[in-house]
Amino acid sequence: MLIYLGCCTVLAFGLALVLMQAGAAPAAVAHAAFALGAMPLIFAAMGHFVPVLTRSSGAGKAVHRLPLAMQLAGAMVVGVLAGALPGWTLHAAAVVGLVATGLFLAWQWQRGNKALGQPHPGLAWYKAALGCLILALLAIFVGLLWPAAYAPLRLAHLHLNTLGFIGLTAIGTLHVLMPTVLGQPDAQVAQRLRRQLPWALGGVAATAAAGVLPWLTPLGALLMGGVVLHTLVGWLKTHGWRRILGDGAAVPLFGAGVGLLAVIAAGMAHGFGLMPGRLAVSAFFALFLLPLVTGALSQLLPVWRFPGPMSPLREQMRARLVRLGQLRTALFLGGGGLLAMGVGAGAVLLAAGVLLFAVALASGLVLRR
Ligand code: HEM
Ligand code: HEM
């Protein structure tokens, strides 16, 4: 399931770039990347990490299938927004998403309560992220039924989803993933996770509310930006430049952090009306999501493909996936920077980066026991 969804996500990112070039509605492009691509993969990855964080057995069959429900919901949204499916499908997608997310959150809650001792603090980030997704889906569902409130509810939906659902999942996971990638333990991880969560939640709440209360804009940007900056500085202190730059999975993960910081700066700018908000959507995809997902998959796919103790095959697959990680990161950040400045040709650099990763992925997947 994890390998299938990893591949589907890369295909969905490719689809988003094709839709972008074909001149499809920007909302269709955004949902190809975020709802069809990232959302189901996040569910599958959480399903893999929650048992680790709570020291419990692997997820059961029903929980394993929830990502497929999210994939269906994502496909329905893209279908409607691209004009291929009737409008009522959007309401159905929101309901499917809400039910599946509610079930998943209940499962995470139960695992946390049953954990031997205190669950790892990363679990609270996942529960908070799912809480944001539920609020975001409720917001758009109510907005669809109540046109007068559609505009502010749409803003709440998109900020809760990007910074809340994807952002909190990513930061919570990166704290644990970076030391694993570098093979160097970081004693500060649990403390950093505990300390940062209330600030991050405050940042998401202020940003989601800034659509109706514009004076919250600088507060939201400062809180979110502060958490990301704190994380980046912590990594540099613990691991150092050289180690990070030398690993083809660590570079994209660090690059995703830097990219998110840039997106938050763009958020401050568009919140004050200094640039179009839409540019932040492509920037979020290019500067943050692409390096994040390719970096995380470079580390995780070999573990998912060859589970159990470390093996030469797993090492070989990782080596193939991290090759050119630095170049891919440069393509994503460069292309994303151009898109954020309104230069459409930046998409070519993104396409090159995604293609490079797809080739690395294929060369890694042909390895057999
Ligand atoms: C079942 C799931 C979802 C449904 C039913 C849904 C529905 C919608 C709808 C109806 C809009 C307004 C489109 C418009 O005004 O043209 C919208 C906008 C948006 N949504 Fe979603 N969405 C879902 C999931 C997500 C997810 C998971 C994310 C990101 C993580 C996301 C991010 C956005 C963004 C960024 C926009 C603004 C796009 C733009 O105008 O360029 N959505 N969504
Ligand atoms: C901390 C960061 C952020 C802050 C403080 C922020 C703030 C705001 C505010 C106040 C508005 C309303 C502007 C208005 O009504 O004129 C807005 C709109 C918008 N924001 Fe953000 N935002 C942030 C991050 C993001 C991110 C990450 C994305 C994209 C994924 C995004 C996409 C948008 C979009 C598409 C609009 C609507 C523009 C439109 O309706 O055409 N924002 N933002």
Coordinates of C-alpha atoms and ligand atoms in Angstrom, one line a residue:
M1 CA 0.0 0.0 0.0
L2 CA 2.8 2.4 1.0
I3 CA 4.7 1.7 -2.2
Y4 CA 1.6 2.0 -4.4
L5 CA 0.7 5.3 -2.8
G6 CA 4.3 6.6 -3.1
C7 CA 4.2 5.9 -6.8
C8 CA 0.6 7.4 -7.1
T9 CA 1.8 10.6 -5.4
V10 CA 4.6 11.1 -7.9
L11 CA 2.1 10.5 -10.7
A12 CA -0.3 13.0 -9.2
F13 CA 2.5 15.6 -9.0
G14 CA 3.2 14.9 -12.7
L15 CA -0.6 15.3 -13.4
A16 CA -0.6 18.6 -11.6
L17 CA 2.2 19.9 -13.8
V18 CA 0.5 18.6 -17.0
L19 CA -2.8 20.4 -15.9
M20 CA -0.8 23.5 -15.1
Q21 CA 0.7 23.6 -18.6
A22 CA -2.7 22.7 -20.2
G23 CA -4.2 25.8 -18.6
A24 CA -6.6 24.0 -16.3
A25 CA -8.4 25.9 -13.5
P26 CA -5.8 26.6 -10.7
A27 CA -7.9 24.9 -8.1
A28 CA -7.8 21.7 -10.2
V29 CA -4.0 21.9 -10.3
A30 CA -3.8 22.5 -6.6
H31 CA -6.1 19.5 -5.7
A32 CA -4.2 17.2 -8.1
A33 CA -1.0 17.9 -6.0
F34 CA -2.6 18.3 -2.6
A35 CA -5.8 16.2 -2.4
L36 CA -5.1 13.4 -4.9
G37 CA -1.3 13.4 -4.3
A38 CA -0.3 14.3 -0.8
M39 CA -3.5 13.6 1.2
P40 CA -3.6 9.8 0.8
L41 CA 0.1 9.4 1.2
I42 CA -0.1 11.3 4.4
F43 CA -2.7 8.9 5.7
A44 CA -0.6 5.9 4.7
A45 CA 2.6 7.4 6.3
M46 CA 0.7 8.2 9.5
G47 CA -0.6 4.6 9.5
H48 CA 3.0 3.4 9.4
F49 CA 4.3 5.9 12.0
V50 CA 1.5 5.8 14.7
P51 CA 2.3 2.2 15.8
V52 CA 5.9 3.2 16.1
L53 CA 5.1 6.3 18.1
T54 CA 2.8 4.4 20.4
R55 CA 4.9 1.2 20.6
S56 CA 1.9 -0.9 19.4
S57 CA 1.2 -3.5 16.7
G58 CA 0.8 -2.5 13.1
A59 CA -2.5 -1.0 11.8
G60 CA -5.3 -3.4 11.0
K61 CA -6.8 -4.0 7.5
A62 CA -9.6 -1.4 7.8
V63 CA -7.1 1.4 8.8
H64 CA -4.8 0.3 6.0
R65 CA -7.6 0.9 3.4
L66 CA -8.5 4.5 4.6
P67 CA -5.9 6.1 2.3
L68 CA -7.8 4.6 -0.6
A69 CA -10.9 6.4 0.5
M70 CA -8.9 9.7 0.6
Q71 CA -7.6 8.9 -2.9
L72 CA -11.1 8.5 -4.1
A73 CA -12.2 11.8 -2.5
G74 CA -9.1 13.5 -4.0
A75 CA -9.9 12.1 -7.5
M76 CA -13.5 13.3 -7.2
V77 CA -12.4 16.9 -6.3
V78 CA -10.0 17.1 -9.2
G79 CA -12.6 15.7 -11.5
V80 CA -15.2 18.4 -10.5
L81 CA -12.7 21.3 -10.5
A82 CA -11.4 20.3 -13.9
G83 CA -15.0 20.2 -15.2
A84 CA -15.2 16.5 -15.9
L85 CA -17.6 15.5 -13.0
P86 CA -21.0 17.1 -11.9
G87 CA -20.9 19.6 -9.0
W88 CA -22.6 17.3 -6.4
T89 CA -19.6 15.1 -6.5
L90 CA -17.8 17.8 -4.6
H91 CA -20.2 17.5 -1.6
A92 CA -19.8 13.7 -1.8
A93 CA -16.0 14.1 -1.8
A94 CA -16.1 16.3 1.3
V95 CA -18.4 13.7 3.1
V96 CA -16.1 10.8 2.2
G97 CA -13.1 12.8 3.4
L98 CA -14.8 13.8 6.7
V99 CA -15.9 10.2 7.5
A100 CA -12.5 8.7 6.7
T101 CA -10.6 11.4 8.6
G102 CA -13.0 11.0 11.7
L103 CA -12.4 7.3 11.8
F104 CA -8.6 7.7 11.4
L105 CA -8.5 10.3 14.2
A106 CA -10.5 8.0 16.5
W107 CA -8.0 5.2 15.8
Q108 CA -5.0 7.5 16.6
W109 CA -6.7 8.6 19.8
Q110 CA -7.3 5.0 20.8
R111 CA -3.7 4.0 20.0
G112 CA -2.5 7.0 22.1
N113 CA -4.6 6.0 25.1
K114 CA -3.5 2.4 25.0
A115 CA 0.2 3.2 24.5
L116 CA 2.6 1.7 27.0
G117 CA 3.8 4.7 28.9
Q118 CA 3.6 8.2 27.3
P119 CA 3.1 8.1 23.6
H120 CA 5.9 9.9 21.6
P121 CA 5.1 13.7 21.3
G122 CA 4.9 13.3 17.5
L123 CA 1.5 11.7 17.9
A124 CA 0.0 15.0 19.1
W125 CA 1.1 16.7 15.9
Y126 CA -0.7 14.0 13.8
K127 CA -3.9 14.4 15.8
A128 CA -3.7 18.2 15.5
A129 CA -3.1 17.8 11.7
L130 CA -6.2 15.6 11.3
G131 CA -8.2 18.1 13.4
C132 CA -7.2 20.8 10.9
L133 CA -8.3 18.6 8.0
I134 CA -11.7 18.0 9.6
L135 CA -12.2 21.7 10.2
A136 CA -11.0 22.5 6.6
L137 CA -13.4 20.0 5.0
L138 CA -16.3 21.2 7.2
A139 CA -15.5 24.8 6.2
I140 CA -15.7 24.0 2.5
F141 CA -18.8 21.8 2.9
V142 CA -20.6 24.6 4.8
G143 CA -19.4 27.1 2.2
L144 CA -20.8 25.1 -0.7
L145 CA -24.2 25.1 1.0
W146 CA -24.1 28.7 2.2
P147 CA -22.9 30.9 -0.7
A148 CA -22.9 34.2 1.3
A149 CA -20.1 32.8 3.5
Y150 CA -18.2 30.9 0.7
A151 CA -15.3 33.4 0.3
P152 CA -14.1 33.5 4.0
L153 CA -14.8 29.7 4.4
R154 CA -12.8 29.0 1.3
L155 CA -9.9 30.9 2.8
A156 CA -10.2 29.0 6.1
H157 CA -10.3 25.7 4.1
L158 CA -7.1 26.4 2.1
H159 CA -5.1 27.8 5.0
L160 CA -6.2 25.0 7.4
N161 CA -5.3 22.4 4.8
T162 CA -1.9 23.7 3.6
L163 CA -0.4 25.0 6.9
G164 CA -2.5 22.9 9.3
F165 CA -3.0 19.5 7.8
I166 CA 0.1 19.2 5.5
G167 CA 2.3 21.7 7.5
L168 CA 1.8 20.1 10.9
T169 CA 2.1 16.6 9.6
A170 CA 5.3 17.6 7.8
I171 CA 7.0 19.4 10.7
G172 CA 6.0 16.7 13.2
T173 CA 7.5 14.0 10.9
L174 CA 10.6 15.9 9.9
H175 CA 11.7 16.2 13.5
V176 CA 11.9 12.4 13.7
L177 CA 13.0 11.8 10.1
M178 CA 16.0 14.1 9.9
P179 CA 18.1 12.3 12.6
T180 CA 17.1 9.0 11.0
V181 CA 18.2 10.1 7.6
L182 CA 21.5 11.3 8.9
G183 CA 22.0 8.3 11.3
Q184 CA 22.8 10.8 14.1
P185 CA 20.6 10.8 17.2
D186 CA 19.2 14.2 18.3
A187 CA 18.4 14.4 22.0
Q188 CA 16.3 17.5 21.6
V189 CA 13.6 16.1 19.4
A190 CA 11.0 15.2 22.0
Q191 CA 11.4 18.5 23.8
R192 CA 11.3 20.6 20.5
L193 CA 8.1 18.7 19.4
R194 CA 6.4 19.4 22.8
R195 CA 7.4 23.1 22.9
Q196 CA 6.6 24.0 19.3
L197 CA 3.1 22.5 19.0
P198 CA 1.1 25.2 20.8
W199 CA 2.9 27.9 18.8
A200 CA 2.4 26.1 15.5
L201 CA -1.3 25.7 16.3
G202 CA -1.6 29.4 17.2
G203 CA 0.0 30.2 13.8
V204 CA -2.4 28.0 11.9
A205 CA -5.4 29.4 13.8
A206 CA -4.3 33.0 13.3
T207 CA -3.7 32.4 9.6
A208 CA -7.1 30.6 9.1
A209 CA -8.9 33.5 10.8
A210 CA -6.9 36.2 9.0
G211 CA -9.2 35.9 6.0
V212 CA -11.9 37.7 8.1
L213 CA -9.6 39.4 10.7
P214 CA -6.7 40.8 8.5
W215 CA -4.8 42.2 11.5
L216 CA -4.0 38.6 12.4
T217 CA -1.8 38.2 9.3
P218 CA 1.6 39.2 10.9
L219 CA 0.8 37.1 14.0
G220 CA 0.1 34.0 11.9
A221 CA 3.2 34.5 9.8
L222 CA 5.4 35.2 12.8
L223 CA 4.2 32.1 14.7
M224 CA 4.5 29.7 11.8
G225 CA 7.7 31.2 10.6
G226 CA 9.2 31.1 14.1
V227 CA 8.5 27.4 14.4
V228 CA 10.0 26.6 11.1
L229 CA 13.1 28.7 11.8
H230 CA 13.5 27.2 15.2
T231 CA 13.5 23.7 13.5
L232 CA 16.1 24.7 10.9
V233 CA 18.4 26.3 13.4
G234 CA 18.1 23.2 15.7
W235 CA 19.1 20.9 12.7
L236 CA 22.1 23.1 11.9
K237 CA 23.2 23.1 15.5
T238 CA 22.9 19.3 15.9
H239 CA 24.0 18.1 12.6
G240 CA 25.9 20.9 10.9
W241 CA 25.9 22.1 7.3
R242 CA 28.4 19.6 6.0
R243 CA 26.5 16.5 7.1
I244 CA 23.2 17.9 5.8
L245 CA 24.6 19.0 2.4
G246 CA 26.3 15.6 2.0
D247 CA 23.2 13.5 2.0
G248 CA 20.8 13.3 -0.9
A249 CA 17.7 12.8 1.3
A250 CA 18.7 15.4 4.0
V251 CA 19.2 18.2 1.5
P252 CA 15.6 18.1 0.1
L253 CA 14.2 17.8 3.7
F254 CA 16.2 20.9 4.7
G255 CA 15.3 22.6 1.4
A256 CA 11.6 21.9 2.2
G257 CA 12.0 23.8 5.5
V258 CA 13.7 26.7 3.8
G259 CA 11.0 26.6 1.1
L260 CA 8.2 26.7 3.7
L261 CA 9.8 29.7 5.3
A262 CA 9.7 31.5 1.9
V263 CA 6.0 30.5 1.4
I264 CA 5.2 31.9 4.8
A265 CA 6.9 35.2 3.8
A266 CA 4.8 35.1 0.6
G267 CA 1.8 34.5 2.9
M268 CA 2.6 37.7 4.9
A269 CA 2.9 39.6 1.6
H270 CA -0.4 38.4 0.1
G271 CA -2.1 38.8 3.4
F272 CA -1.2 42.5 3.2
G273 CA -2.3 42.6 -0.5
L274 CA 1.3 43.0 -1.8
M275 CA 1.1 40.0 -4.1
P276 CA -1.6 37.7 -5.4
G277 CA -2.5 34.8 -3.0
R278 CA -2.6 32.4 -5.9
L279 CA 1.2 32.5 -6.3
A280 CA 1.5 31.1 -2.8
V281 CA -0.3 27.9 -4.0
S282 CA 2.2 27.1 -6.7
A283 CA 5.0 28.1 -4.3
F284 CA 3.7 25.8 -1.6
F285 CA 3.7 22.9 -4.1
A286 CA 7.1 23.7 -5.6
L287 CA 9.1 25.1 -2.7
F288 CA 7.7 22.8 0.0
L289 CA 5.8 19.8 -1.1
L290 CA 8.0 18.6 -3.9
P291 CA 11.3 18.6 -1.9
L292 CA 9.5 17.3 1.2
V293 CA 7.8 14.3 -0.5
T294 CA 10.8 13.3 -2.7
G295 CA 13.2 13.6 0.2
A296 CA 10.9 11.6 2.6
L297 CA 10.3 8.9 0.0
S298 CA 14.0 8.6 -0.7
Q299 CA 14.4 7.6 2.9
L300 CA 11.2 5.7 3.5
L301 CA 10.5 3.7 0.4
P302 CA 13.6 1.4 0.8
V303 CA 12.4 0.7 4.4
W304 CA 8.9 -0.1 3.2
R305 CA 10.1 -2.2 0.3
F306 CA 12.7 -4.2 2.3
P307 CA 11.4 -4.2 5.9
G308 CA 13.1 -5.8 8.9
P309 CA 16.8 -5.4 9.7
M310 CA 19.1 -3.3 7.5
S311 CA 20.0 -5.3 4.3
P312 CA 22.3 -4.6 1.4
L313 CA 19.3 -4.4 -1.0
R314 CA 17.7 -1.7 1.1
E315 CA 21.0 0.2 1.1
Q316 CA 21.3 -0.2 -2.6
M317 CA 17.7 1.1 -3.2
R318 CA 18.4 4.1 -0.9
A319 CA 21.6 4.9 -2.8
R320 CA 19.6 5.0 -6.1
L321 CA 16.9 7.2 -4.7
V322 CA 19.2 9.8 -3.0
R323 CA 21.4 10.1 -6.1
L324 CA 21.0 13.6 -7.5
G325 CA 18.9 14.7 -4.4
Q326 CA 20.9 17.9 -4.3
L327 CA 20.2 18.7 -8.0
R328 CA 16.5 17.9 -7.6
T329 CA 16.3 20.2 -4.7
A330 CA 18.0 23.0 -6.7
L331 CA 15.5 22.4 -9.5
F332 CA 12.5 22.6 -7.2
L333 CA 13.6 25.6 -5.3
G334 CA 14.7 27.4 -8.5
G335 CA 11.5 26.5 -10.4
G336 CA 9.4 27.4 -7.4
G337 CA 11.1 30.7 -6.9
L338 CA 10.4 31.6 -10.6
L339 CA 6.7 30.5 -10.3
A340 CA 6.4 32.6 -7.1
M341 CA 7.6 35.6 -9.1
G342 CA 5.0 34.9 -11.7
V343 CA 7.4 33.3 -14.3
G344 CA 5.4 30.3 -15.7
A345 CA 8.5 28.8 -17.2
G346 CA 9.6 27.7 -13.7
A347 CA 7.3 24.7 -14.2
V348 CA 9.8 23.3 -16.7
L349 CA 12.4 23.0 -13.9
L350 CA 9.8 21.3 -11.6
A351 CA 9.0 18.9 -14.4
A352 CA 12.7 18.0 -14.8
G353 CA 13.0 17.4 -11.0
V354 CA 9.9 15.2 -10.9
L355 CA 11.1 13.3 -14.0
L356 CA 14.6 12.7 -12.4
F357 CA 12.9 11.4 -9.3
A358 CA 10.5 9.1 -11.3
V359 CA 13.6 7.6 -13.0
A360 CA 15.4 7.1 -9.6
L361 CA 12.2 5.6 -8.3
A362 CA 11.9 3.1 -11.2
S363 CA 15.5 2.1 -10.9
G364 CA 15.0 1.5 -7.2
L365 CA 11.8 -0.5 -7.6
V366 CA 13.4 -3.0 -10.1
L367 CA 15.7 -4.3 -7.3
R368 CA 14.5 -7.7 -6.2
R369 CA 15.4 -10.0 -3.3
Ligands
HEM1 C1 -12.1 16.1 0.0 C2 -11.3 17.0 0.0 C3 -11.4 18.4 -0.5 C4 -12.5 19.1 -1.0 C5 -13.9 18.6 -1.2 C6 -12.0 20.4 -1.4 C7 -12.8 21.4 -2.0 C8 -12.4 22.7 -2.4 C9 -13.2 23.7 -3.1 C10 -14.6 23.5 -3.5 C11 -12.4 24.8 -3.2 C12 -12.8 26.1 -3.9 C13 -12.4 26.1 -5.4 C14 -12.7 27.4 -6.1 O1 -13.1 28.3 -5.4 O2 -12.5 27.4 -7.3 C15 -11.1 24.5 -2.7 C16 -10.0 25.4 -2.7 C17 -8.7 25.0 -2.3 N1 -8.4 23.9 -1.6 FE1 -9.5 22.2 -1.3 N2 -10.7 20.5 -1.1 C18 -10.3 19.3 -0.5 C19 -9.0 19.0 -0.1 C20 -8.0 19.9 -0.1 C21 -6.7 19.6 0.5 C22 -6.3 18.3 1.1 C23 -5.9 20.7 0.3 C24 -4.5 21.0 0.7 C25 -3.8 20.4 1.5 C26 -6.7 21.7 -0.3 C27 -6.3 23.0 -0.7 C28 -7.0 23.9 -1.3 C29 -6.5 25.2 -1.9 C30 -5.0 25.6 -1.9 C31 -7.6 25.9 -2.5 C32 -7.5 27.2 -3.3 C33 -7.1 26.8 -4.7 C34 -7.1 28.0 -5.6 O3 -8.1 28.8 -5.6 O4 -6.2 28.2 -6.4 N3 -8.0 21.2 -0.5 N4 -11.1 23.2 -2.2
HEM2 C1 1.4 32.3 7.5 C2 1.2 32.3 6.2 C3 0.0 33.0 5.6 C4 -0.7 34.1 6.0 C5 -0.5 35.0 7.2 C6 -1.8 34.3 5.0 C7 -2.7 35.2 5.0 C8 -3.7 35.4 4.1 C9 -4.8 36.4 4.2 C10 -5.0 37.4 5.3 C11 -5.6 36.3 3.0 C12 -6.8 37.1 2.6 C13 -6.4 38.2 1.7 C14 -7.6 39.0 1.2 O1 -8.7 38.6 1.6 O2 -7.3 39.9 0.4 C15 -5.0 35.2 2.3 C16 -5.5 34.8 1.0 C17 -5.0 33.7 0.3 N1 -4.0 32.9 0.7 FE1 -2.8 33.1 2.4 N2 -1.7 33.3 4.0 C18 -0.6 32.4 4.4 C19 -0.2 31.3 3.7 C20 -0.8 30.8 2.6 C21 -0.4 29.6 1.9 C22 0.7 28.6 2.4 C23 -1.1 29.5 0.8 C24 -1.1 28.5 -0.3 C25 -1.1 27.3 -0.3 C26 -2.0 30.6 0.7 C27 -2.9 30.9 -0.3 C28 -3.8 31.9 -0.3 C29 -4.8 32.1 -1.3 C30 -4.9 31.3 -2.6 C31 -5.5 33.3 -0.9 C32 -6.7 33.8 -1.6 C33 -6.4 34.7 -2.7 C34 -7.6 34.8 -3.6 O3 -8.8 34.7 -3.1 O4 -7.4 35.0 -4.8 N3 -1.7 31.4 1.8 N4 -3.9 34.7 2.9

